[in-house]
PDB file of C-alpha atoms in Angstrom:
ATOM      1  CA  UNK A 560      -0.241   0.045  -0.005  1.00 46.00           C
ATOM      2  CA  UNK A 561       1.486   2.976  -1.230  1.00 52.00           C
ATOM      3  CA  UNK A 562       0.838   6.571   1.226  1.00 56.00           C
ATOM      4  CA  UNK A 563      -0.458   9.464  -1.470  1.00 59.00           C
ATOM      5  CA  UNK A 564       2.267  11.664  -0.684  1.00 57.00           C
ATOM      6  CA  UNK A 565       0.904  15.364  -1.524  1.00 52.00           C
ATOM      7  CA  UNK A 566      -2.249  14.631  -0.900  1.00 56.00           C
ATOM      8  CA  UNK A 567      -4.665  14.432   1.225  1.00 72.00           C
ATOM      9  CA  UNK A 568      -6.363  11.877   3.179  1.00 86.00           C
ATOM     10  CA  UNK A 569      -8.658  13.661   5.034  1.00 87.00           C
ATOM     11  CA  UNK A 570     -11.928  15.313   4.360  1.00 91.00           C
ATOM     12  CA  UNK A 571     -14.691  16.663   5.989  1.00 93.00           C
ATOM     13  CA  UNK A 572     -17.369  19.528   6.273  1.00 92.00           C
ATOM     14  CA  UNK A 573     -16.616  22.309   9.169  1.00 89.00           C
ATOM     15  CA  UNK A 574     -18.900  22.979  11.587  1.00 93.00           C
ATOM     16  CA  UNK A 575     -22.533  24.113  10.082  1.00 96.00           C
ATOM     17  CA  UNK A 576     -24.851  25.972  11.773  1.00 97.00           C
ATOM     18  CA  UNK A 577     -28.265  26.458   9.108  1.00 97.00           C
ATOM     19  CA  UNK A 578     -32.090  24.975   9.252  1.00 97.00           C
ATOM     20  CA  UNK A 579     -32.986  23.525   6.233  1.00 95.00           C
ATOM     21  CA  UNK A 580     -36.599  23.372   5.536  1.00 94.00           C
ATOM     22  CA  UNK A 581     -38.184  20.461   3.527  1.00 93.00           C
ATOM     23  CA  UNK A 582     -40.396  21.676   0.731  1.00 88.00           C
ATOM     24  CA  UNK A 583     -39.464  19.122  -2.394  1.00 87.00           C
ATOM     25  CA  UNK A 584     -42.048  16.824  -3.746  1.00 90.00           C
ATOM     26  CA  UNK A 585     -41.624  13.199  -1.711  1.00 92.00           C
ATOM     27  CA  UNK A 586     -39.233  10.634  -1.848  1.00 94.00           C
ATOM     28  CA  UNK A 587     -36.928  12.457  -4.245  1.00 96.00           C
ATOM     29  CA  UNK A 588     -33.688  13.315  -2.926  1.00 97.00           C
ATOM     30  CA  UNK A 589     -32.958  16.613  -3.045  1.00 96.00           C
ATOM     31  CA  UNK A 590     -28.718  17.786  -2.618  1.00 97.00           C
ATOM     32  CA  UNK A 591     -28.098  19.408   1.178  1.00 97.00           C
ATOM     33  CA  UNK A 592     -26.136  22.805   0.034  1.00 96.00           C
ATOM     34  CA  UNK A 593     -25.742  23.945   2.984  1.00 97.00           C
ATOM     35  CA  UNK A 594     -23.104  21.037   3.613  1.00 97.00           C
ATOM     36  CA  UNK A 595     -20.318  22.111   0.817  1.00 97.00           C
ATOM     37  CA  UNK A 596     -19.066  19.549  -1.258  1.00 97.00           C
ATOM     38  CA  UNK A 597     -16.222  16.860  -0.402  1.00 96.00           C
ATOM     39  CA  UNK A 598     -13.565  16.884  -3.516  1.00 95.00           C
ATOM     40  CA  UNK A 599     -11.971  13.699  -3.067  1.00 95.00           C
ATOM     41  CA  UNK A 600      -7.985  14.283  -3.538  1.00 91.00           C
ATOM     42  CA  UNK A 601      -6.508  10.944  -4.400  1.00 90.00           C
ATOM     43  CA  UNK A 602      -7.694   7.228  -5.822  1.00 93.00           C
ATOM     44  CA  UNK A 603      -8.406   4.888  -4.051  1.00 93.00           C
ATOM     45  CA  UNK A 604     -10.608   2.908  -1.771  1.00 93.00           C
ATOM     46  CA  UNK A 605     -12.255   5.140   1.167  1.00 95.00           C
ATOM     47  CA  UNK A 606     -14.047   5.285   4.120  1.00 96.00           C
ATOM     48  CA  UNK A 607     -16.888   7.218   3.758  1.00 97.00           C
ATOM     49  CA  UNK A 608     -18.967   8.362   7.102  1.00 97.00           C
ATOM     50  CA  UNK A 609     -21.585  11.172   7.865  1.00 98.00           C
ATOM     51  CA  UNK A 610     -23.986  11.774  10.060  1.00 96.00           C
ATOM     52  CA  UNK A 611     -26.911  14.175   9.163  1.00 97.00           C
ATOM     53  CA  UNK A 612     -29.425  15.958  11.802  1.00 95.00           C
ATOM     54  CA  UNK A 613     -32.872  15.672  11.807  1.00 94.00           C
ATOM     55  CA  UNK A 614     -36.610  17.165  12.186  1.00 92.00           C
ATOM     56  CA  UNK A 615     -40.488  16.437  12.322  1.00 90.00           C
ATOM     57  CA  UNK A 616     -42.660  18.396  13.264  1.00 87.00           C
ATOM     58  CA  UNK A 617     -45.790  16.010  12.119  1.00 81.00           C
ATOM     59  CA  UNK A 618     -45.468  12.286  11.245  1.00 81.00           C
ATOM     60  CA  UNK A 619     -42.891  11.442   8.347  1.00 88.00           C
ATOM     61  CA  UNK A 620     -39.686  10.673   7.932  1.00 92.00           C
ATOM     62  CA  UNK A 621     -36.560  12.226   6.022  1.00 94.00           C
ATOM     63  CA  UNK A 622     -33.444   9.396   4.152  1.00 96.00           C
ATOM     64  CA  UNK A 623     -30.409  10.773   3.950  1.00 97.00           C
ATOM     65  CA  UNK A 624     -27.603   9.329   1.509  1.00 98.00           C
ATOM     66  CA  UNK A 625     -24.481  11.188  -0.235  1.00 98.00           C
ATOM     67  CA  UNK A 626     -24.201  10.828  -3.701  1.00 98.00           C
ATOM     68  CA  UNK A 627     -21.360  10.703  -6.284  1.00 98.00           C
ATOM     69  CA  UNK A 628     -20.597  13.102  -9.031  1.00 98.00           C
ATOM     70  CA  UNK A 629     -24.495  13.449  -8.967  1.00 98.00           C
ATOM     71  CA  UNK A 630     -24.868  10.197  -8.788  1.00 98.00           C
ATOM     72  CA  UNK A 631     -26.604   7.915  -5.721  1.00 98.00           C
ATOM     73  CA  UNK A 632     -24.004   5.358  -3.531  1.00 98.00           C
ATOM     74  CA  UNK A 633     -26.088   2.379  -3.082  1.00 97.00           C
ATOM     75  CA  UNK A 634     -25.786   1.291   0.604  1.00 96.00           C
ATOM     76  CA  UNK A 635     -25.308   5.505   1.519  1.00 97.00           C
ATOM     77  CA  UNK A 636     -28.989   5.346   2.468  1.00 98.00           C
ATOM     78  CA  UNK A 637     -30.349   6.247   6.264  1.00 97.00           C
ATOM     79  CA  UNK A 638     -34.136   6.855   7.236  1.00 95.00           C
ATOM     80  CA  UNK A 639     -35.745   8.270  10.397  1.00 93.00           C
ATOM     81  CA  UNK A 640     -39.311   8.255  11.212  1.00 89.00           C
ATOM     82  CA  UNK A 641     -40.812   9.269  13.302  1.00 80.00           C
ATOM     83  CA  UNK A 642     -44.076  11.852  15.239  1.00 72.00           C
ATOM     84  CA  UNK A 643     -42.258  14.354  16.592  1.00 81.00           C
ATOM     85  CA  UNK A 644     -39.063  15.501  17.868  1.00 86.00           C
ATOM     86  CA  UNK A 645     -35.058  15.611  16.770  1.00 90.00           C
ATOM     87  CA  UNK A 646     -32.313  13.101  16.095  1.00 90.00           C
ATOM     88  CA  UNK A 647     -29.803  12.109  13.728  1.00 92.00           C
ATOM     89  CA  UNK A 648     -29.152   9.651  11.488  1.00 94.00           C
ATOM     90  CA  UNK A 649     -26.877   8.140   9.093  1.00 96.00           C
ATOM     91  CA  UNK A 650     -23.687   6.112   7.250  1.00 96.00           C
ATOM     92  CA  UNK A 651     -20.372   4.485   7.009  1.00 97.00           C
ATOM     93  CA  UNK A 652     -19.866   2.980   3.422  1.00 97.00           C
ATOM     94  CA  UNK A 653     -16.565   2.185   2.127  1.00 95.00           C
ATOM     95  CA  UNK A 654     -15.894   3.299  -1.575  1.00 96.00           C
ATOM     96  CA  UNK A 655     -13.596   3.565  -4.436  1.00 95.00           C
ATOM     97  CA  UNK A 656     -12.633   6.662  -6.134  1.00 96.00           C
ATOM     98  CA  UNK A 657     -10.908   8.766  -8.666  1.00 95.00           C
ATOM     99  CA  UNK A 658      -9.168  11.696  -8.120  1.00 94.00           C
ATOM    100  CA  UNK A 659     -11.407  14.715  -9.021  1.00 96.00           C
ATOM    101  CA  UNK A 660     -14.545  12.402  -7.595  1.00 97.00           C
ATOM    102  CA  UNK A 661     -17.166  15.402  -6.099  1.00 98.00           C
ATOM    103  CA  UNK A 662     -19.300  13.173  -2.490  1.00 98.00           C
ATOM    104  CA  UNK A 663     -22.235  15.146  -1.794  1.00 98.00           C
ATOM    105  CA  UNK A 664     -25.052  14.919   0.843  1.00 98.00           C
ATOM    106  CA  UNK A 665     -28.717  14.257  -0.204  1.00 98.00           C
ATOM    107  CA  UNK A 666     -31.654  13.808   1.290  1.00 97.00           C
ATOM    108  CA  UNK A 667     -35.956  13.371   0.527  1.00 95.00           C
ATOM    109  CA  UNK A 668     -38.889  13.732   2.973  1.00 94.00           C
ATOM    110  CA  UNK A 669     -41.452  11.643   2.556  1.00 92.00           C
ATOM    111  CA  UNK A 670     -45.248  12.066   4.596  1.00 85.00           C
ATOM    112  CA  UNK A 671     -46.087  15.193   6.701  1.00 75.00           C
ATOM    113  CA  UNK A 672     -45.218  17.703   6.919  1.00 76.00           C
ATOM    114  CA  UNK A 673     -42.436  20.686   8.622  1.00 85.00           C
ATOM    115  CA  UNK A 674     -38.933  17.749   7.442  1.00 91.00           C
ATOM    116  CA  UNK A 675     -36.315  19.715   8.346  1.00 94.00           C
ATOM    117  CA  UNK A 676     -32.442  19.302   8.391  1.00 95.00           C
ATOM    118  CA  UNK A 677     -30.139  21.634  10.560  1.00 96.00           C
ATOM    119  CA  UNK A 678     -26.935  21.495  11.910  1.00 97.00           C
ATOM    120  CA  UNK A 679     -25.380  23.460  15.176  1.00 95.00           C
ATOM    121  CA  UNK A 680     -23.872  23.613  18.015  1.00 92.00           C
ATOM    122  CA  UNK A 681     -26.979  21.833  19.404  1.00 89.00           C
ATOM    123  CA  UNK A 682     -25.798  18.778  16.785  1.00 90.00           C
ATOM    124  CA  UNK A 683     -23.614  19.544  13.880  1.00 94.00           C
ATOM    125  CA  UNK A 684     -23.972  17.209  10.099  1.00 97.00           C
ATOM    126  CA  UNK A 685     -21.489  16.748   8.413  1.00 97.00           C
ATOM    127  CA  UNK A 686     -19.817  14.500   6.087  1.00 97.00           C
ATOM    128  CA  UNK A 687     -16.629  13.351   6.343  1.00 97.00           C
ATOM    129  CA  UNK A 688     -13.962  10.357   4.287  1.00 96.00           C
ATOM    130  CA  UNK A 689     -11.000   8.431   5.323  1.00 95.00           C
ATOM    131  CA  UNK A 690      -8.653   7.198   1.966  1.00 93.00           C
ATOM    132  CA  UNK A 691      -7.993   3.679   3.093  1.00 91.00           C
ATOM    133  CA  UNK A 692      -5.584   2.359   0.458  1.00 87.00           C
ATOM    134  CA  UNK A 693      -5.307   2.515  -3.026  1.00 82.00           C
ATOM    135  CA  UNK A 694      -7.765  -0.371  -4.029  1.00 71.00           C
ATOM    136  CA  UNK A 695      -9.899  -2.578  -2.882  1.00 62.00           C
ATOM    137  CA  UNK A 696      -8.794  -6.385  -2.111  1.00 62.00           C
ATOM    138  CA  UNK A 697     -10.658  -9.380  -0.389  1.00 55.00           C
ATOM    139  CA  UNK A 698      -9.635 -10.750   2.459  1.00 49.00           C
TER     140      UNK A 698
END
């Protein structure tokens, strides 16, 4: 395994503060533009993790996922359904990227109204990625 010299092996969003109501169509992903996209600086196998603080003011739910270059990464989805309140959902997974890939957080709502995603000092929404190795090798 070669350590990428001169390349970032860890990328993540900084501390974010926002509150975004989800008003798009039911079960249609929208990019969370308040969470900056992460640029992959070195090709290879990366560990990606994210957490998203969500809120519901009525019965319904929210699904989050990570996209690569505008396309869903299968297996990155997380779901939260509840009557009311806030909670944090997310995933941790491995994925192969090439240099320059852009990783973004997306979300959709289903059912009910009053569904939102937020980030502040009481709980953050963030995306992180850490380079693991050049290629995937099954054991």
